[in-house]
């Protein structure tokens, strides 16, 4: 999957490039609207993350030009303009989603995932049930089963498992887990994630059942369906 980021703030641009690359996407970036529009028209992308306020050509002009050129790939607008009027304007110009800065990386990745699923014509996953192999989770009842056996989890363990199941098959970095489960920036000196994952493994990987959680050395974890 190839994604274009059009963002003039270099810190945000590099952060997004790194985060999306870690998820396995091929990522290109442009720092102004003119360059972004050129790349979007000339190259084949599956999705664009587009800032609203860009030098040379603003984001909405980029967007409307793309739509007029029959480029219908998903566009996620990323902007500090947070009023309802601005969000409506962005969506009316052809944006498929609108995320306000500052944003949570985990939320951005989920929104990208959903847009790409829609693009591929896939149905969205059930809103209240998750399944990976014989592991199942009821999000509304907050209950988890491995096969027929119910597993009792602490709140943080439940949140951690939910995130891993929602991203089954993908490598999930420690940075992402920290942001998604603990809601603050990752401290590389802490081992809190490893401790919680070890506890989760003991509860989820029951005797007679296959292992579902893989450690990706130096990066994070991946939940696999075997």
Tab-separated table of C-alpha atoms in Angstrom:
chain	number	residue	atom	x	y	z
A	1	UNK	CA	0.000	0.000	0.000
A	2	UNK	CA	1.356	3.366	-1.018
A	3	UNK	CA	0.441	6.516	0.908
A	4	UNK	CA	1.218	10.162	0.183
A	5	UNK	CA	1.590	12.642	3.045
A	6	UNK	CA	1.179	16.312	2.124
A	7	UNK	CA	2.273	18.227	5.210
A	8	UNK	CA	4.432	21.333	5.511
A	9	UNK	CA	5.331	20.881	9.181
A	10	UNK	CA	8.479	18.771	8.946
A	11	UNK	CA	8.219	17.378	12.470
A	12	UNK	CA	4.690	16.098	11.819
A	13	UNK	CA	5.633	14.915	8.336
A	14	UNK	CA	8.610	12.871	9.581
A	15	UNK	CA	6.626	11.491	12.515
A	16	UNK	CA	3.885	10.293	10.150
A	17	UNK	CA	6.376	8.863	7.679
A	18	UNK	CA	8.069	6.831	10.378
A	19	UNK	CA	4.819	5.635	11.955
A	20	UNK	CA	3.238	4.588	8.653
A	21	UNK	CA	6.426	2.919	7.455
A	22	UNK	CA	6.491	0.896	10.685
A	23	UNK	CA	3.006	-0.335	9.747
A	24	UNK	CA	4.319	-1.627	6.427
A	25	UNK	CA	3.086	1.168	4.162
A	26	UNK	CA	5.236	2.652	1.424
A	27	UNK	CA	5.223	6.378	2.147
A	28	UNK	CA	6.069	9.461	0.077
A	29	UNK	CA	5.863	13.014	1.344
A	30	UNK	CA	5.440	16.512	-0.049
A	31	UNK	CA	5.927	19.782	1.843
A	32	UNK	CA	3.650	22.081	-0.161
A	33	UNK	CA	0.389	21.865	-2.077
A	34	UNK	CA	1.937	22.227	-5.494
A	35	UNK	CA	4.335	19.321	-5.037
A	36	UNK	CA	1.611	17.259	-3.366
A	37	UNK	CA	-0.803	17.802	-6.231
A	38	UNK	CA	1.856	16.920	-8.792
A	39	UNK	CA	2.711	13.651	-7.022
A	40	UNK	CA	-0.953	12.757	-6.500
A	41	UNK	CA	-1.722	13.263	-10.190
A	42	UNK	CA	1.380	11.558	-11.517
A	43	UNK	CA	1.854	8.647	-9.122
A	44	UNK	CA	-0.343	5.761	-8.036
A	45	UNK	CA	-1.313	6.068	-4.370
A	46	UNK	CA	-3.943	4.207	-2.374
A	47	UNK	CA	-4.504	7.060	0.107
A	48	UNK	CA	-3.475	10.656	0.812
A	49	UNK	CA	-3.058	12.329	4.201
A	50	UNK	CA	-3.584	15.998	3.375
A	51	UNK	CA	-2.957	19.067	5.497
A	52	UNK	CA	-5.378	21.979	4.983
A	53	UNK	CA	-3.049	24.966	5.297
A	54	UNK	CA	-0.195	24.450	2.858
A	55	UNK	CA	2.229	26.819	1.122
A	56	UNK	CA	1.885	27.449	-2.626
A	57	UNK	CA	-1.489	25.690	-2.883
A	58	UNK	CA	-3.919	25.146	-0.008
A	59	UNK	CA	-5.222	21.691	0.834
A	60	UNK	CA	-8.803	22.274	-0.341
A	61	UNK	CA	-7.585	23.422	-3.765
A	62	UNK	CA	-5.428	20.311	-3.998
A	63	UNK	CA	-8.440	18.207	-3.065
A	64	UNK	CA	-10.920	19.807	-5.472
A	65	UNK	CA	-8.366	19.599	-8.321
A	66	UNK	CA	-7.894	15.896	-7.646
A	67	UNK	CA	-11.642	15.252	-7.659
A	68	UNK	CA	-12.094	17.252	-10.869
A	69	UNK	CA	-9.364	15.097	-12.405
A	70	UNK	CA	-11.363	11.979	-11.439
A	71	UNK	CA	-8.868	10.916	-8.798
A	72	UNK	CA	-11.128	9.135	-6.313
A	73	UNK	CA	-8.602	7.651	-3.912
A	74	UNK	CA	-9.373	8.172	-0.188
A	75	UNK	CA	-8.184	11.480	1.283
A	76	UNK	CA	-7.842	11.973	5.024
A	77	UNK	CA	-7.694	15.678	5.848
A	78	UNK	CA	-5.448	16.559	8.772
A	79	UNK	CA	-5.874	20.068	10.076
A	80	UNK	CA	-5.656	22.404	13.034
A	81	UNK	CA	-8.864	24.045	11.761
A	82	UNK	CA	-11.314	22.401	14.101
A	83	UNK	CA	-14.619	24.241	13.755
A	84	UNK	CA	-17.678	22.433	12.458
A	85	UNK	CA	-17.786	24.786	9.449
A	86	UNK	CA	-14.210	23.938	8.495
A	87	UNK	CA	-14.757	20.207	8.887
A	88	UNK	CA	-17.937	20.361	6.804
A	89	UNK	CA	-16.109	22.383	4.164
A	90	UNK	CA	-13.324	19.810	3.998
A	91	UNK	CA	-15.744	16.914	3.618
A	92	UNK	CA	-17.851	18.763	1.044
A	93	UNK	CA	-14.785	19.394	-1.091
A	94	UNK	CA	-14.310	15.636	-1.314
A	95	UNK	CA	-12.411	14.622	1.814
A	96	UNK	CA	-13.270	11.120	3.019
A	97	UNK	CA	-12.369	11.797	6.625
A	98	UNK	CA	-11.249	14.761	8.738
A	99	UNK	CA	-8.954	14.538	11.752
A	100	UNK	CA	-8.135	17.559	13.897
A	101	UNK	CA	-4.613	18.319	15.145
A	102	UNK	CA	-3.253	17.519	17.647
A	103	UNK	CA	-4.214	13.929	16.952
A	104	UNK	CA	-3.619	10.523	18.517
A	105	UNK	CA	-1.508	8.305	16.276
A	106	UNK	CA	-3.575	5.243	17.120
A	107	UNK	CA	-6.742	6.990	15.955
A	108	UNK	CA	-5.096	8.147	12.744
A	109	UNK	CA	-3.956	4.599	11.932
A	110	UNK	CA	-7.413	3.149	12.538
A	111	UNK	CA	-9.006	5.787	10.317
A	112	UNK	CA	-6.494	5.026	7.556
A	113	UNK	CA	-7.168	1.327	7.925
A	114	UNK	CA	-10.937	1.858	7.610
A	115	UNK	CA	-10.565	4.091	4.559
A	116	UNK	CA	-8.365	1.504	2.862
A	117	UNK	CA	-10.834	-1.256	3.709
A	118	UNK	CA	-13.634	0.752	2.136
A	119	UNK	CA	-11.460	1.380	-0.893
A	120	UNK	CA	-10.921	-2.354	-1.268
A	121	UNK	CA	-14.663	-2.907	-0.955
A	122	UNK	CA	-14.324	-4.815	2.262
A	123	UNK	CA	-17.011	-4.738	4.874
A	124	UNK	CA	-16.167	-3.096	8.158
A	125	UNK	CA	-15.537	-5.414	11.077
A	126	UNK	CA	-18.270	-5.971	13.604
A	127	UNK	CA	-18.509	-3.033	15.954
A	128	UNK	CA	-18.828	-5.151	19.068
A	129	UNK	CA	-17.054	-8.489	18.412
A	130	UNK	CA	-13.443	-9.308	17.631
A	131	UNK	CA	-12.089	-12.720	16.623
A	132	UNK	CA	-8.551	-13.980	16.102
A	133	UNK	CA	-8.302	-17.771	15.634
A	134	UNK	CA	-10.303	-19.230	18.555
A	135	UNK	CA	-9.843	-16.095	20.666
A	136	UNK	CA	-12.937	-13.900	20.824
A	137	UNK	CA	-13.769	-10.622	22.536
A	138	UNK	CA	-17.144	-9.025	23.219
A	139	UNK	CA	-16.472	-5.290	23.391
A	140	UNK	CA	-19.825	-4.374	24.896
A	141	UNK	CA	-19.867	-7.058	27.588
A	142	UNK	CA	-16.072	-6.714	28.026
A	143	UNK	CA	-15.632	-10.499	28.075
A	144	UNK	CA	-12.975	-12.664	26.431
A	145	UNK	CA	-12.947	-16.376	25.535
A	146	UNK	CA	-10.324	-18.773	24.224
A	147	UNK	CA	-12.420	-21.491	22.662
A	148	UNK	CA	-15.122	-22.186	25.246
A	149	UNK	CA	-13.056	-21.030	28.219
A	150	UNK	CA	-13.602	-17.510	29.508
A	151	UNK	CA	-10.490	-15.465	30.335
A	152	UNK	CA	-10.613	-12.853	33.061
A	153	UNK	CA	-8.563	-9.722	32.343
A	154	UNK	CA	-7.660	-6.579	34.219
A	155	UNK	CA	-8.783	-3.313	32.523
A	156	UNK	CA	-5.331	-2.533	31.088
A	157	UNK	CA	-4.935	-6.117	29.864
A	158	UNK	CA	-8.326	-5.914	28.161
A	159	UNK	CA	-7.386	-2.651	26.446
A	160	UNK	CA	-4.024	-4.065	25.386
A	161	UNK	CA	-5.557	-7.249	23.986
A	162	UNK	CA	-8.244	-5.279	22.174
A	163	UNK	CA	-5.650	-3.152	20.408
A	164	UNK	CA	-3.608	-6.202	19.420
A	165	UNK	CA	-6.691	-8.013	18.096
A	166	UNK	CA	-7.834	-4.961	16.129
A	167	UNK	CA	-4.433	-4.953	14.447
A	168	UNK	CA	-4.000	-8.710	14.046
A	169	UNK	CA	-1.359	-9.563	11.464
A	170	UNK	CA	0.366	-6.195	11.828
A	171	UNK	CA	3.490	-5.360	13.777
A	172	UNK	CA	2.426	-3.091	16.641
A	173	UNK	CA	5.238	-0.981	18.043
A	174	UNK	CA	5.728	-0.273	21.732
A	175	UNK	CA	5.224	3.431	20.956
A	176	UNK	CA	1.777	2.726	19.539
A	177	UNK	CA	0.794	0.497	22.447
A	178	UNK	CA	1.859	3.128	24.932
A	179	UNK	CA	-0.177	5.800	23.230
A	180	UNK	CA	-3.226	3.588	22.704
A	181	UNK	CA	-3.373	1.894	26.108
A	182	UNK	CA	-1.673	4.290	28.527
A	183	UNK	CA	-2.429	7.540	26.665
A	184	UNK	CA	1.006	9.057	27.034
A	185	UNK	CA	4.327	9.126	25.219
A	186	UNK	CA	6.535	6.066	25.266
A	187	UNK	CA	9.410	6.063	27.734
A	188	UNK	CA	12.113	3.795	26.229
A	189	UNK	CA	13.445	3.060	29.745
A	190	UNK	CA	10.241	1.478	30.967
A	191	UNK	CA	9.360	-2.208	30.716
A	192	UNK	CA	5.688	-1.765	31.574
A	193	UNK	CA	4.517	-2.983	28.158
A	194	UNK	CA	6.668	-6.109	28.275
A	195	UNK	CA	5.385	-6.904	31.778
A	196	UNK	CA	1.736	-6.531	30.713
A	197	UNK	CA	2.249	-8.553	27.521
A	198	UNK	CA	3.907	-11.339	29.526
A	199	UNK	CA	0.882	-11.453	31.869
A	200	UNK	CA	-1.469	-11.404	28.904
A	201	UNK	CA	0.373	-14.302	27.274
A	202	UNK	CA	-0.022	-16.434	30.390
A	203	UNK	CA	-3.767	-15.816	30.387
A	204	UNK	CA	-4.451	-16.104	26.657
A	205	UNK	CA	-2.092	-18.850	25.548
A	206	UNK	CA	-3.691	-21.761	27.330
A	207	UNK	CA	-2.382	-25.311	27.215
A	208	UNK	CA	-3.515	-27.100	24.075
A	209	UNK	CA	-4.021	-23.866	22.135
A	210	UNK	CA	-1.652	-22.289	19.615
A	211	UNK	CA	0.504	-19.279	20.474
A	212	UNK	CA	-1.029	-16.042	19.185
A	213	UNK	CA	1.395	-13.354	20.313
A	214	UNK	CA	4.749	-12.990	18.590
A	215	UNK	CA	7.548	-10.740	19.809
A	216	UNK	CA	9.152	-8.739	17.001
A	217	UNK	CA	12.610	-8.123	18.386
A	218	UNK	CA	13.452	-4.447	18.894
A	219	UNK	CA	10.067	-3.264	17.583
A	220	UNK	CA	7.027	-4.626	19.396
A	221	UNK	CA	4.472	-7.410	18.994
A	222	UNK	CA	2.244	-9.061	16.425
A	223	UNK	CA	-0.909	-11.079	16.961
A	224	UNK	CA	-1.042	-13.931	14.477
A	225	UNK	CA	-3.932	-16.120	13.415
A	226	UNK	CA	-2.825	-19.752	13.239
